[in-house]
Structures are given as structure tokens and as C-alpha cells.
Amino acid sequence: MLNFTLRRVFNGIVMMVAVSFLAYFLLYIGAGNVARLILGLEATPEQINELNEQLGLNRPFIEQFLTWLSGAVRLDFGASWSMPETVNEVLFPRLGVTLTIVALTTLVAAIIAIVLGTLAAIHGGFVDRIVQFLGLIGFAVPGFLVAFFLVTLFAIQIPIFNAVGYTDFSENPSEWAKSITLPVAALALSALAAVAQQVRGSVTDAINMDYVRTLRARGLSFNRVVYKHVLRNAGGPALSILGVQFVGMLGGSVLVEQIFAIPGLGPYAVSSTAVSDIPAVMGLVVVTALVVIVVNLIIDLLSAALNPKVRLS
Amino acid sequence: MKSFKALAAVAIAAALAMGSVTGAGAAGKTLSLGAIAKPVSLAADQAEYGNRAWFYQAVYDSLLVKAEDGTLKAGLATKWSYNALQTQLTLTIRTGVKFTDGTALNAAAVVKNIIANRDKNGPTANYLASVKQVVADGNNVILGLKAADPALLDYLANTAGTVGAPSNIGKASAATSPIGSGPYILDKAKTRAGSKYVYTANPNYWNKANRKYDALVISIYEDTTAMTNALKSGAIQGGNVTTTTVNTLKAAGLKMASGYVDAKGIYFSSRSGSKSCISDVNVRRAINTAFDRAAMLQSLDNGFGKVTTQYFSTASKGYDTAFDKKYAYSIDAAKALMAKSSFPNGCTITMPTFAPYFGEAVYSIIKAQLGKIGVTVKEIEETGGTFISNILGGKYDAYLMQFERAGNSWQFLNFMITKGATFNTDNYEEATVTKLIADFAKASAAKQPAILKAINTELVNNAWFCPWYALQSNFAYKGIVVKSAQAGNIIPFLYNIK
Amino acid sequence: MSNTTIKREGLARKVLKNPSGWMSAGFVFAIVLFGVFAPLVSAWDPNEPDVYSVLGGPSAAHWFGTDSAGRDVFTRLAFSTQFSLETAALAVVVALAIGVVGGLIAGYFGGWFDAIASWMTSILMALPGLVVLLAAMAVIGPTMWGAMAIFGVLLSPAYYRLVYTTVRGVRNELYVDAARVSGLSDLRIIARHILGVVRAPIIIQTAIIASIAIAIQSGIEFLGLGDKDTPSWGAMLNDAFRQIYDAPGLLVWPSATIALVTISLVIFANTVRDELERTGPRVKKIKGLGKTAAQLADDAAEVATIVHAAPSRTNDALISVSKLAVGYPNGQGGVKQVVHNVNLTVNRGEVVGLIGESGSGKTQTAFAVLGLLPAGGRVVAGSIVFDGKELVGASAREYDQIRGGRISYIPQEPMSNLDPSFTIGSQLVEPMMKVLGLSKSEAKAKAIALLTRVGIPNPELTMKKYPHEISGGQAQRVLIAGAVSCDPDLIIADEPTTALDVTVQAEVLDLLRDLQKETNTALLMVTHNFGVVADLCDYINVMQEGRILEAGPVLEIFQNAQHPYTQSLLDSILEGGPARGAYIAPKGN
Amino acid sequence: MSLLNIENVEVTYKGKGLKKDFKALKGVSLDIRPGECVGLVGESGSGKTTLGRAVLGLAPVTGGSITLEGREIAHASRAERAELARDIQVVFQDPYSSLNPSMSIEQILTEPMLVRNWSKADANKRVRELLDSVGLPADAAERRPREFSGGQRQRIAIARALALDPKLIVCDEPVSALDLTTQAKVLDLFLEIQERTNVAYLFISHDLAVVRHLSHRVAVMYQGEIVEWGQGEQVTQNPQHPYTKRLMMAAPVPNPVEQTARREERRRMMAAGLI
């Protein structure tokens, strides 16, 4: 298990460096006249030169990348081009918000999906139809549409939850709950649908496995076999879908945060994109990729804990 | 359905009640406002007015302040006076005021600030271009001017008079850690740069009587719908809203403070030389004639505005109602003007589009209307950062914009008309206008109106611009007191919100 | 339509016959046509503004009303459809091209390309799509074509992985080996054998990828980061959102179109998948699986089993099956019966064989006795009396108390019958604690003793191992240990040695015989192997097509089989037959 | 003269990553004469299937030589393999996965002919001949593999192997997935075809009885090596090598009386350490 963990961690680190290099290369090469972008207003050629000098944009590309990388490993993404704050100052508080939302959504979606998916696989009928329907709607209706309808209904028509903004949990737990409920609901739907379908499928598969019959032939009740053996074996595929959904949710949160005006990564990504704030965009890409890689690592480790065979592969 | 709603509301409210008990009341009296743009820098010498005014007014005091109607009032300067030639301004600085870093505010500090505001390349720099030298004289600050500047006091009540702690001037950290003497202190820990700016009360503020709230939160809503939802749901008490949401917000019980600050329309930027057909006055006149201003106002902004052909605001002495009859919509007339021009077969002009702000509908209208008179629009899509810089860099022949129409005519002239004015990007000149402006600077107050009228006549006749209408600005609010729209600014100044 | 075409009904035909299949495919097709013929659907120009009819409601001139620039919404919807579908299609095509080609090459040839491609895939999958797209647009500007091309690259792992795993699977199929032996080139093998297999999964994936591309495309346009000049669903949504309070109706058309198109695509994908997975006809749940009169008559008309006299047999029946019939839903609302009128008795301490070829119903009979028939199956008639208690119709609770402790089971395939996620030890201990009520440590001690008994070296270590860490022979021993762990009265062994090598089989048979002797447990041995029967059984039943044809003491059957089928079986036995003669070189060689 | 000569053949599978290389064949020698059936018997993992695959060019030969009528074929290129397909063919064990489920029987049978640019008419004629020779009705050509039983599928696989009149067919456990009665019929078909066409078989099976029934000579494999090699009757009835003996004694005889005797004998031999 230790060996497995170390291998995966090493793999993750290599992947991070590769992602960073790729992103850096494409973004900085593509960005064009950076100094002009930053100085905007009435920049003179002298000012532009000076800024290029200052930002090191006239140094060789590899040197620039290594400088950036040496900062990035200390989680320092440098100065933003569009805001007075450094990229870190803006990025990390926002990362916290987005991660809170996405993690909570993952948790909510996972719990509901496991319950619904299992019931659908075992009992079929009504619950199964609900899961099928959810699967369809959750997959097909874009999250931002769901978000908008939720706001209209539950924040404006019936003002139960907050329509906009975000309050930290530490600041005011009930406000936090009110601010986070609708975004989480909007985001959760599609993940919930996908995971529930996967759980339904893998529980159905697992329940038809030979060892289920054998265990029952040894006198274990159906429920016991389902809750102990079937769910554990069905857990692996469900987990990996959850991982995929997590990545999707990170993206989906961009739109949902925009609609709920939540100070997460989403609005930062949109505004940085609009003004081509390359350091910010770079930081965003790297940090979200890091989150994805870490989450995948966690999922790998969980899968390995669930299924000993994985540890060998 | 109704009972279901009620039931759901009760159920969920009950579920949340536990949390509410512990959470409520902690906030005290907080003023929550929504802004549509985030600040670029919070340093005093980078202060901006317009939509970003609050971020600076929260932390910094200004030498002068402006009432809702534009009347200048004492700020950090308790008295002000010009010499006879209008070339020397003396300000008396308030005593007993301290910056939040504990240092005292005095004449020397003000001098440093004015110099920084002029020299640090900030948005205010242009407004202090006329200031030759600044010196402290005891409790007074004396500004020596290159030439008379009829708008200077106005500038000082805007951002040019912003005063921050001298220790902070020139520091990079000033951009995110402002230190002033104003009513509030920025709470950096709770602030989410770009989204939410949280302020706590300055315990040593000199003018506590005028500060009605213990805390201030300014949230950024770049999205119209988010702003509307925030207002509707009561998340904020006030914010600038677009014309398309005015009706729904009124229906939701919000009040509006409405003014006519901006003029929306097409602005030209290649009138000089001959590289573009915009340099032909008849083409410019034709463009002016090619829009049904009333219909545009109705369709684009729900009719919230006043049709006009002139850029001077109604508050200006140069404004003439009669001009608004000029350039009545007629495609035939516009075609005739085109025929008269050097481009009888039409021409192509380059214009930027900035859909994130203006929406894309208006651009399709411009393209269609100009197409009808043979002017082909080559659109270049802008999404943000480079929009203004490309305009200033002279990349385009014309552009859609809504410009603030300063009540102060001198300010306007220096903003749009004079050679070297910020938005006279190709330094276009007409001899008559140049002479009239020179006259105006020297003229007595009595003679100024006539000169302004003459200038306006030239501008309108020669179609310097193509304004469509004065756009109504709408500050929607609920639960706070706003006397009226702010003269000369799109949102009420922070100290005027009660 | 000729008969043969019906027989060779293709997937496409099946999908289109299915209501959800043709409805979803039809809708998508209609929407595509709507987009393709956008220039023809109305006289309006999608970009022609009209300041005099801004935000107009639906009218005869403007069916869906007008937008904030007075443009015809219906026309814009048509052109939006064209653009949104085209750009989404670009993403799909790029993803297809990269993913399918890469997956085919990596999957078929493997090697360094496989290593690199798999690595690139994991990198792409570590990138959150929308964030990367926004980043890309920060550089390439607001062009949806560029963005969708990049998104295609980001989506390509979806195809790559699918094609890769499918090709990997197919490459190991024997028919691919056969094709190689036939001298087919790689290209030809890919074209003839591999593409055919990945085609359907690719279609499913494409429907799903297309709906993702549409969602992302409209999301970006909705954020206002797309081409301004071209109408698109997202741009219409963006405009609608700006006017949400003045003209909420504007929101309806683009959102409904997006939702319906994506829903249709997903339904289509699901239908294709369902049709692929469906081997037989549609299975409907049937209430009251009773036998029809015809079946009853069929059973009654059954020629009686030839029963040989068994003078040495005791009459101490432990389990007695009579007139048992097992059926499955046949898809047409009726029942397909797989076991007919079966009578079978196992006395205490007796080893009874149930022998038959595949499909004879022997395993179904065994499962019926265990009360563990596969999904859909059920006992339609007859009775199973175990130790005086009727099991047909017994509740799950009652069965749970009989299984394990009274009747236990040894399966055929050792590996698949052990839960891969639990250690050998825990799988042995768990039932003992439940059935025998032992403490954990007691159960552990007993498990170790059992493993020692079944001949597993180092049982303490084996207890901690997972199923994949032991050999098939050992796994079968573990399963036997499990079956005897709760001291049952009857063990049902379903082909317990079929999956084993012959030397291991001999050892397992020895073990079974010894255990049976030691405990005097009754054993019902289900097998197709006469050698196994000869080795173990006291009494045998010969089954064919769900019926027991002949039953009697083992020697009696071997020496004096009456039924022609039994005789033909015995005749087919090669053991003891003559060896082939010496080689004679063919003439002319 | 031998048709196929296998000399000292080694097959090593490269281990992935940290896994060790696996030597599946450790120097195996064997020969097959024209029209002869050589049986190859052994348990799982003995390397018998690998040897068959090495002859077919489907396993990496890392040492030794395989010659067909004097031509070295162990490392034949793809083009040479395509040529060899005329001479060496295969029938696999699993009648379910050895036929592409999406192709019709006709497509399956004509595949090797089409590679060789046969005319459609010739190919169709040949398909009818082949179906007839394996005892399937002519209308089988239009159907798909799933419409046939296991025994019928194996007949189709045999027909495919016969399509080009090969000199050698590698039969890899061709009857072990079949029911007893079907197995007997298919084995008879193998015999009948050999007598008719003089094709040679390399007949791989785990079942000593099956091998004995069909093979002129028999090789016994154990852990990658041939431990016994000789006349069929000799090897299967009077084996010399302890492993062959163990194999023989382990198979239960379908006769209760004989099996009891054999069981006792086996136990005695094991106790004595003879097997």
C-alpha cells in the first residue's frame, strides 16, 4: 500500500510539472504583447520596454518558466496583471470558497446517489424510474439553468435562501447555510444523477456476482450481503465516476458562482479571462489541476482500500 | 400552490432557525452596497470616481465634498479661495484629523498627496495637469496654477482631492492596504478582492455625526441579473442598475435615484487627417441622421433617458434645446449627405464592440443603420482589458460609448475637445473652436455662457460626435436614504447615503 | 421484406423500432434539419435589428417574438441551432479523430505509443475543462471555433479510453488471432474486426460527448465570451438573461432547445446501450408465474423417469424434491420452463449425482433447492421438502436460517465465488459468527482448523490473503472449507472440480469424499463428468432438457443404462477406449 | 521427412515494469510428419498453448527454430505469415470468442480467401464445399455465429481452418468446451478430415483420453518443458515419466469399480513418492 501510494504521489508530481509547463508555454506564447495589455491607457514604447524588463518578458522562455516554477512550488503565482493584489492573495481565499462548495456538493451528491442508486438496483420500480429521470434531467439540463430557476423560486419568490453572495462558515453558520444551499443544489443535480446511475449499474453488476450467491448460500441475509459485500465492490466504479464528476463540478462552479455572485474561483476565472490576466489564469489552471490530481489521488487510495486488487495494478 | 409555498417556507425557516439565533445581531448596523466594477488599485493617488467612487470615499477623506446637487462643501479643506487672476488657490486644512496609522493630517501631508495625485500616473493625474506647484503655508496649502482652471475645485471634490497617509504614498502595498482618515477601515481578512470589500468603522473618525453605519460591505456584481437579484432579495441596500431592470425593481418596492449623467452614442476618433471617411464632416452628419434616437432610446434602454444631439449637459450654459431638433432621423437625408460627401459610394469604418458591457443587440443596430447609408462597419471584438486602451491608441474610427457629461464645461472641454484632451485621441482641431476655448479660459463669468454656446454650435454643426441620448442613471435602493441622484456621478457619493 | 433481413435485424433497426429510440433520434434529426435549413425557415435576417419592435411578443410576423434588438427569435433560433450544432460537432469531430485514432493505435499495437498516449490522456483528464477553456480563450480570443477545437482535444480522452479498452479486449479475442493466422494485415483486421466492435460504443459516447459539447458551448456563450456576431443558443440565453425581468419568455426557446437536444441525445445513447445489452427479447415483470394448462398437460404427459431399483438405499430422506418445475419469463408475458416435473431424493449421508450436459437444467434444480435462482427465475410448481419442512414458498428469513447451517453450497468457479474485496479469513469467519453464533476469535480458530483440514499449507497466513493472491485449487479448498464450516446436513456441489486441473481435481475429489465420510453429510453432486460420478456417487440421476430421464444406483446405471440418451452419453466416453494406431505416411508424400 | 520441426524453442514474455520476465517455453523440441496427429497434453500453465501459438506466430519466440518443410518460420514477417496462412491454420478452444459475432458465417469463411483475391464465385463455391465437409447445411452461410450451438460453431471454426487446404492445423483445446456427446462427434470429424485430406494436426488438450483417441504420437508438457514424448499408446497407457503417471492416475475412470481401484493405486503411488 505504501509502495502504491508513493508511486501515485510521484506520478501526480510529474503530471503537475507537465501540466504547468504545457499551460505556461501555451499561455505565454499566445498572450502576445503583454506589456501593452497591462499598461493599457497611454503606454509609451519606453514604458512598455521598461515593463517587459521588469517582468522578465524579454528573457529566454525556459528561464521565465523556471522562475515561475520556483515561485509556483512555493504556491507563489506572482503579481496579477489586472488587480493590485498578487494572484495568491486573490486565488487562495477564493479556492477555499470553491472547494467548500464543490466538496459539500460532492458529499451531498455521493450520499444521495448511493442511497438512490442502491435502492434502484435492488428494488427497481419507482425509485429506479426516479434515478433514470434524474439521470436524464441532471445530465441534460445545464447547471446554470437549474441555478437560475432555483434562485427565482427559493430566493426571490420564497425568500428562504440567499440569492447572491457567500458568507464564511466561521463568520455566521446559518448565513453560510443560506448562502450555500442553492449553489450546492444547482451543482449537485448533474453529479448526483451521474453517480446514482453508476451506483445503480455497479450494484446491479455486483449483485449478480457469483460470490453473492455463495455468501447467501452460507446463510448471510440478502441485506447483509448487499450492505457489506455488494456496496463495497460497487464502490470502486462509483468512486471513479465521483472523481470525474468532481472535475466537472469544478468547471460547473464557474457558471454557478457567476450566477450566485459567489466570490469563488469562477468569477475570478471569467474576469481574468476577459482581460487576459495571464498570471491569474495560469494560477487558476495550475491550482485547479492540482486539486484534480489530489482528488484523483485520494480516490485512487480509497479505491485501493476498497479493492485490494487495485493495489497491484 | 400557495399553501405549499407557505408550508415549505415555514419548514425551511424552522430548520434554519437554530443557526439564526446564534448568528443574528452580530452584524450591527451595516450598509451593504452593490458595485458593478471592482477597483483597480485602492491607493489614494489611483482613486477613481464614477462606479468606483465608494472604494476611495470609504477610506479616504477628500479636500472638498459635493452635495447631491453638486454644491461644493468643506471636506478636509475648511476654506478655499482663489487669487484675482484665478491662478492661485489657497486651501485651509482641517485640524485635529488623524490617519488611521496614527499620524496627523496636516498641510504638509496634503501637499504630498496632491503631488502624488498629479504625478503618479493615476486616473486623477490629468485633472491636476494645471497645477504648477503646491506648498504648505502653516495650516494652508497653496496651489500655484499654470493657467486658470475653472474646473479645479470640482476636481478636488472628486478624486483629485483624495488624501491618504503620506507614509503609504508610493508603496506597492498601498494598492491593497489603503490608509486614510475616512469613515471606514478596510478589513482585509474578510475582503475577497474582486468580489467583496468589507469595511469596519474608523474609531477615530472626525466626522462621526455624518457616518450612519458601523460597517460597510461593497459587493461586486458585474452581472446585471446578479445585481437585480441581490437588490430584490435584500442582500444589498443599494446599487446602480441598468435601465432594463428598473421596472421590475420598482415593482419589488425599490426606490430609484435617477440622473442623467452619461451620454450614450457613437463617438468619433479619426476626424483629423484623411485616413478615414469620418474626417468628412458630411459623413459624420450623415451618421448623426441615420439613427432614430427616440426609437433607440426606447429599444435599448426602455425609454429611460432623454434624446439629444449635443454632448453638453443640460446643466451647462452651453446647452441649447434647439439643437436637439437637428439631425432628425431620415435615411434619405443621410443618404443625401453621403452623396454630398467625398464618399458618395460609401466607405468602411472600423469600430470596436464591447458586448460584455453594452450587450450585442446595439451593435447589430449600429451595423444595420449605417449599412443603410452605405457605411460599412468593420467590427473588432473587444472583451475587456484592451477596450479603452485601443480606443485611446487610435485603433478605431468610431466607437459606441456612454461618456459622463460633466456639468462643469471646462472639465468637459479638457476631457473631449481640446487638443490633448483624453478622448480627443487624434488631436483633432478646428481653428474656430480652439480660439473660442482660449477665449473661454480668459473670459469673465458673465461672458462664458455666450462663448460656450458658440462652441456647442460648432461642435453640433460639424458633428464632432453622434450622441443619441442622455442615459438615465438609476441607483436602486431600499432601507437607506438617498436624497437624489448625485450631480456629476453615476452613483451617489458614499457620504451622501444616509 | 424477406425473411433473412428480419433475421439479420441490425442495431440501427432495433434502436429505431424502440419508441424512445426513434423519438430521440427523430428529434435530433429534426433539430439538425432545422439548423441546416436555417436560411429557409423564415424571411427574416437573423441579424437584422428593428428598433421599432424590440422585445415584441409572439405574433403572426414573429412567431416566437423578437429579442432586445428587435430581431426575429424564431429565425435566430434556427441560425443559433446551426452554429451551436456546428461548433459542438467540431468538438466532437476533433475528439473523435484524436481519441479514436489514438485509441486504435495504442490499443492495437501497444508499445511506446500506448505509454505516451495513456500518459497524455491522464494529463488531459487532470485538467478541469471549463477552466482550461477559459484560459485558452484568454489567449485565442472570443472564437467559438477555436474554443471548441480545443475542447475537442480535452474531450478526446473519453473516446481514447473507450476505444483503447475495447480494442484491448477485442485484440485478445480469439477471432482476431484467427484473422492473423489467416494472414490479414493489421489494417484489415482493424477495419473488419475491430471497428465493428467499437462502432456502437462510439455512437453512444458521441451522443453523450455531443451533449457535453453543447452544454459547454452554450455555457461559454452565456458568459458572453463567444462570437458576438453569430447567433447561438448561449448568446440567446445571454440576451434573455439580460432581459429576464422585461421579457422572461425569451429564456424559453434557447433553454428548451438545449435541454431537449441534450435529453434526446442522452436518451438515444441509453437506447442504443440498452439494445446492445439486451440479448434476448424485452423482459417484462410477470405477476403470478403460474403454469399454463398446456404446460401442466406437457408435464403430465412426460414419460416417467426410468427408476432402477435401489435395494441398498435407505429411506431416510433428507431432502425430497417432487414434481419440481422452474421457469423464467419468456418475454411475451409467459413462462419458459427450464426444469420439468423433477423428482429427486437425497437421503442422509448419501452422495447423489445429478448428471447432464449443459442446458440440462441440473444447475437450475440445484439453485431451486438452495432458494437462490437467478433474477426472474422461480419455482412454478412442485415441492421441496427438507427435513420435513416445505421450502417452496418459504420466506427469506426461513431460508436464511436453513442456508449455511443446514444446506450449504460448493460452486463451480473458485475465483468468482470469493469476494475479491475481503480476506479469505473474513469470508470464512463472517458466516460462522452469524450461523453458529461464535465469537470472532472462536470463529477464527475454527476457520484455521478448517483450512488445515482442507489441506491449505500455512492457514494463518492464508487467512490474511485476498482471493487473487491464492491459486484456483486453493480457492476451491477454501470454498469447500466454507461449505462445511457450519456443519450442514446437505452440501450441494455444483461442478466443484470442472474448473480445476486434473491432478488438482483428484485431490479435491479425495478431500470431498473424506469430508463426506467423516461427517456423514449428504451430498448432492451436480456434474457432467462420469468420472467424477464414478468416483463419488452412490446414486445418480441423469438429466436432459430439464427432465430426469433415468435414476438409479451408480453401478446399475453404468452397467445397465436403459434410456437411449444415457447410453449415448456412456458411448461418448473416451476413457478406456483404444488409442489411435501408429502413423502411416500418406501416399505420394 | 517432417512437415514441421520444432527445435529447442524458447518463448519468453517480457515483464512489464518491475515484473520479471516469464519463460513460458524452456527449449522444446518436437516434429510433426505430413498427415500425422501429434497430441500435446499438459495442465494449465504447462506451456502447451504457448507452443501452439509459437507455431502460429502469435507468441514471441526467443530461441530455437521452427521450420515448416525446411523453411524457418519462427520469426516470419507479416508478409511471410500471410503466405504461411495457406499452410498452417488454427482451431481455437472457445467456440464463442473465436468467431466474430458481428460477421456472417460466409464472411468468416471467405475472409482468408478474400485476402488472396479469390473471385466471389470461387469463394462462394468453396464456402458450400466447406460447410458440407463439416456437416453443416448450406444455408448456414447467411447466419451469424450466435445462431449456432457450441458444437456447430466449432465445426465452422474447422471449416475456416480448412478453407485454404492447409498442411497443418493447430488445434488448441478444440473440444474441451463441448458437451460429452458433441465432443465425440467433433473428434470424429477431426479424424475423418485427416483421413480425407492428409492434414497434420498439432492437437493440444488437457485431457489424456481425448489426446489418446486422436494422436499418433503424444508429447506431455510440464512447466514449459516436454517431459515425455512418444507413441500415443505408449505414452497414454504406459507412461514412464512420474508426471505423466500422475496425470494418468488423476483422471477419474467412468466406471465405479475401476475408479475405486485406480484411486487406491494412485494413493499408494503417491504415498510411495512414485508420482
GROMACS .gro file of C-alpha atoms in nm, chain B residues 225 228-229 232 244-245 248 292 295-296 299 302 329 353 355-361 363-365 367-368 379 381 383, chain C residues 47-52 54-55 67-69 71 76 142 222 224-229 235 239 241-246:
model
   58
  538THR     CA    1  -2.908   3.982  -1.316
  541THR     CA    2  -3.100   4.270  -0.957
  542ASN     CA    3  -3.133   3.951  -0.757
  545LYS     CA    4  -3.462   4.207  -0.486
  557THR     CA    5  -3.379   4.707  -1.827
  558THR     CA    6  -3.430   4.617  -1.464
  561THR     CA    7  -3.906   4.511  -1.209
  605ASP     CA    8  -3.394   5.726  -3.485
  608ALA     CA    9  -3.663   5.453  -3.101
  609MET     CA   10  -3.308   5.369  -2.999
  612SER     CA   11  -3.548   4.983  -2.756
  615ASN     CA   12  -3.656   5.113  -2.208
  642TYR     CA   13  -3.392   6.072  -3.836
  666THR     CA   14  -1.760   4.601  -2.998
  668ALA     CA   15  -2.064   4.317  -2.582
  669PRO     CA   16  -1.997   4.221  -2.219
  670TYR     CA   17  -2.095   4.572  -2.121
  671PHE     CA   18  -2.326   4.702  -2.391
  672GLY     CA   19  -2.480   4.376  -2.500
  673GLU     CA   20  -2.462   4.272  -2.859
  674ALA     CA   21  -2.802   4.397  -2.971
  676TYR     CA   22  -2.403   4.667  -3.231
  677SER     CA   23  -2.629   4.491  -3.470
  678ILE     CA   24  -2.845   4.803  -3.481
  680LYS     CA   25  -2.425   4.799  -3.823
  681ALA     CA   26  -2.767   4.779  -3.981
  692GLU     CA   27  -1.630   4.525  -3.619
  694GLU     CA   28  -1.448   4.237  -3.088
  696THR     CA   29  -1.380   4.158  -2.440
  858ASN     CA   30  -2.901   3.972  -3.751
  859GLU     CA   31  -3.139   4.235  -3.886
  860PRO     CA   32  -3.232   4.454  -3.593
  861ASP     CA   33  -3.551   4.651  -3.575
  862VAL     CA   34  -3.557   4.925  -3.318
  863TYR     CA   35  -3.930   4.954  -3.356
  865VAL     CA   36  -3.787   4.539  -2.958
  866LEU     CA   37  -3.891   4.262  -2.717
  878ASP     CA   38  -3.534   3.999  -2.890
  879SER     CA   39  -3.371   4.303  -2.737
  880ALA     CA   40  -3.259   4.427  -3.077
  882ARG     CA   41  -3.458   4.052  -3.425
  887ARG     CA   42  -3.226   3.344  -3.464
  953PRO     CA   43  -1.351   3.505  -2.843
 1033PHE     CA   44  -2.381   3.252  -2.193
 1035GLY     CA   45  -2.056   3.640  -2.301
 1036LEU     CA   46  -1.716   3.512  -2.408
 1037GLY     CA   47  -1.814   3.389  -2.752
 1038ASP     CA   48  -1.851   3.530  -3.102
 1039LYS     CA   49  -2.083   3.823  -3.080
 1040ASP     CA   50  -2.187   3.833  -3.440
 1046ALA     CA   51  -2.581   3.406  -2.686
 1050ASP     CA   52  -2.956   3.818  -2.414
 1052PHE     CA   53  -3.086   3.678  -1.908
 1053ARG     CA   54  -3.027   4.048  -1.957
 1054GLN     CA   55  -3.397   4.088  -2.029
 1055ILE     CA   56  -3.513   3.829  -1.779
 1056TYR     CA   57  -3.739   4.070  -1.597
 1057ASP     CA   58  -3.874   4.250  -1.901
   0.00000   0.00000   0.00000
